[in-house]
Amino acid sequence: MHSSGEPHDEAPWSVGFCDCFSDMKTCCMACLCPCITFGRISEIVDKGSTSCGASGALYILIMCITGFPGLYSCFYRSKLRKQYRLKGGCCGDCMRHLYCEICALTQEYRELQNRGLDMSIGWHANVEKNQGLAMAPVVEKGMSK
C-alpha cells in the first residue's frame, strides 16, 4: 500500500483517454447527448441505486446552472476507478472532466462495456443477465507488514 492508504496494484484502463474516435458511436453519443452517456455510467457505477434518467437530469441541471457538468461527473469517474482498481487519482479525474468531458465519458462508458456490461439495458437487467454481477469481487489478500 502507498502512504495514502491506496492499494498499489492498480490496473490500467482498457482504453486510452484519447481513444474516443476508435468507437464513433459512443463518441457521438457522448458529444451529442452527454446526459444519456453519463446517466448510463452512473446507474451502473451506483449499482442501480440511481436511475439513468435521474442522473442524466441532474447532469443537465448542473450544466445549465454552472456550465461545468464535470463538477458532478468527475466523482463518478473516481467511484468507477475505485470499484475496478484502475490507475489514476481524484485530481486527475477532475482535470480530465474539466478539459475533455467527452473523452472522459467515452473512456468510462467503454471501460464498463469492456467489462461485459450492456450499457443500454441498465444495472438491473445486467444483473438478471449475469447473476455473478451482483456479487462483490473477490479480494485476495497480499503480503502484509
C-alpha atoms as one frame of an Amber mdcrd trajectory, in Angstrom:
protein
   0.000   0.000   0.000   1.035   3.576  -0.612   1.384   6.003   2.269  -2.039
   7.375   1.269  -3.585   4.003   2.136  -4.468   3.280  -1.503  -3.597  -0.130
  -2.985  -0.675  -0.047  -5.418  -1.929  -2.913  -7.578  -3.974  -0.647  -9.836
  -4.820  -1.870 -13.317  -4.600   0.198 -16.481  -7.790   1.359 -18.206  -8.832
  -0.945 -21.050  -8.939   2.017 -23.473  -6.900   5.186 -23.598  -8.240   8.599
 -22.631  -7.811   9.972 -26.156  -9.156   6.869 -27.930 -12.582   8.489 -28.399
 -12.612   8.132 -32.167 -11.954   4.398 -32.158 -15.626   3.954 -31.148 -17.533
   6.586 -33.101 -20.970   5.506 -31.845 -20.053   6.065 -28.190 -18.073   9.206
 -29.015 -21.038  10.728 -30.890 -23.434   9.831 -28.073 -21.086  11.418 -25.522
 -20.756  14.511 -27.698 -24.416  14.956 -28.667 -26.124  13.522 -25.560 -23.646
  13.574 -22.673 -26.541  13.418 -20.204 -27.536   9.976 -21.528 -23.935   8.745
 -21.576 -23.394   9.964 -18.025 -26.771   8.637 -16.845 -25.910   5.153 -18.073
 -22.475   5.263 -16.450 -23.850   6.454 -13.107 -26.607   3.827 -12.996 -24.023
   1.066 -13.455 -21.462   2.588 -11.067 -24.164   3.100  -8.407 -25.350  -0.486
  -8.986 -28.889   0.599  -9.760 -29.413   2.823  -6.720 -29.796   5.833  -9.026
 -31.524   5.696 -12.378 -30.107   6.768 -15.704 -32.900   9.342 -16.044 -32.387
  10.928 -12.623 -28.615  11.173 -13.044 -28.970  12.500 -16.575 -31.449  15.153
 -15.438 -29.151  16.255 -12.611 -26.270  16.385 -15.099 -28.306  18.740 -17.331
 -29.317  20.882 -14.354 -25.700  21.258 -13.205 -24.657  22.008 -16.790 -27.305
  24.738 -17.101 -26.504  26.330 -13.742 -22.705  26.132 -13.730 -21.739  25.381
 -17.328 -19.486  22.658 -15.948 -21.211  19.266 -15.612 -17.818  17.779 -14.769
 -18.405  19.032 -11.221 -20.749  16.063 -10.896 -19.380  13.528 -13.382 -15.799
  13.558 -12.085 -16.991  11.984  -8.834 -18.401   9.040 -10.769 -15.077   8.600
 -12.544 -13.459   8.314  -9.117 -16.082   5.781  -7.976 -15.616   3.732 -11.154
 -11.837   3.843 -10.793 -12.017   2.679  -7.168 -14.533  -0.107  -7.903 -12.314
  -1.606 -10.579  -8.953  -0.549  -9.079  -7.988   1.463 -12.128  -4.968   3.727
 -12.300  -5.474   7.383 -11.552  -6.327   9.804  -8.801  -9.024  12.257  -7.758
  -7.197  15.298  -9.084  -6.665  13.612 -12.449 -10.327  12.595 -12.555 -11.434
  16.205 -12.147  -8.877  17.511 -14.633  -9.981  15.017 -17.280 -13.606  16.071
 -16.887 -12.612  19.747 -16.887 -10.511  19.628 -20.052 -12.322  16.975 -22.092
 -15.654  15.834 -20.720 -16.402  13.926 -23.942 -13.161  11.906 -23.798 -13.690
  11.165 -20.095 -17.284   9.976 -20.576 -16.340   7.921 -23.632 -13.473   6.212
 -21.779 -15.659   5.408 -18.749 -18.517   4.104 -20.913 -16.186   1.886 -22.923
 -14.442   0.630 -19.782 -17.767  -0.661 -18.465 -18.646  -2.165 -21.865 -15.273
  -3.922 -21.997 -16.062  -5.444 -18.608 -19.096  -7.162 -20.138 -21.841  -4.707
 -19.222 -24.567  -3.814 -21.720 -24.844  -0.099 -21.045 -28.162   0.295 -22.846
 -30.137  -2.011 -20.528 -29.127  -0.617 -17.125 -27.915  -2.231 -13.929 -30.893
  -4.424 -13.017 -31.172  -6.030 -16.454 -27.410  -6.653 -16.442 -27.742  -8.403
 -13.069 -30.558 -10.607 -14.423 -28.477 -11.380 -17.491 -25.343 -12.163 -15.456
 -26.116 -13.356 -11.918 -22.465 -13.144 -10.789 -22.515  -9.400 -11.390 -24.350
  -8.609  -8.166 -21.690 -10.268  -6.062 -18.761  -8.260  -4.747 -15.430  -9.037
  -6.421 -13.126 -11.433  -4.611 -10.304  -9.557  -2.948  -7.132 -11.528  -2.468
  -5.010 -10.593   0.500  -1.482  -9.661  -0.407   1.566  -9.574   1.762   1.198
  -7.532   4.917   3.749  -5.831   7.111
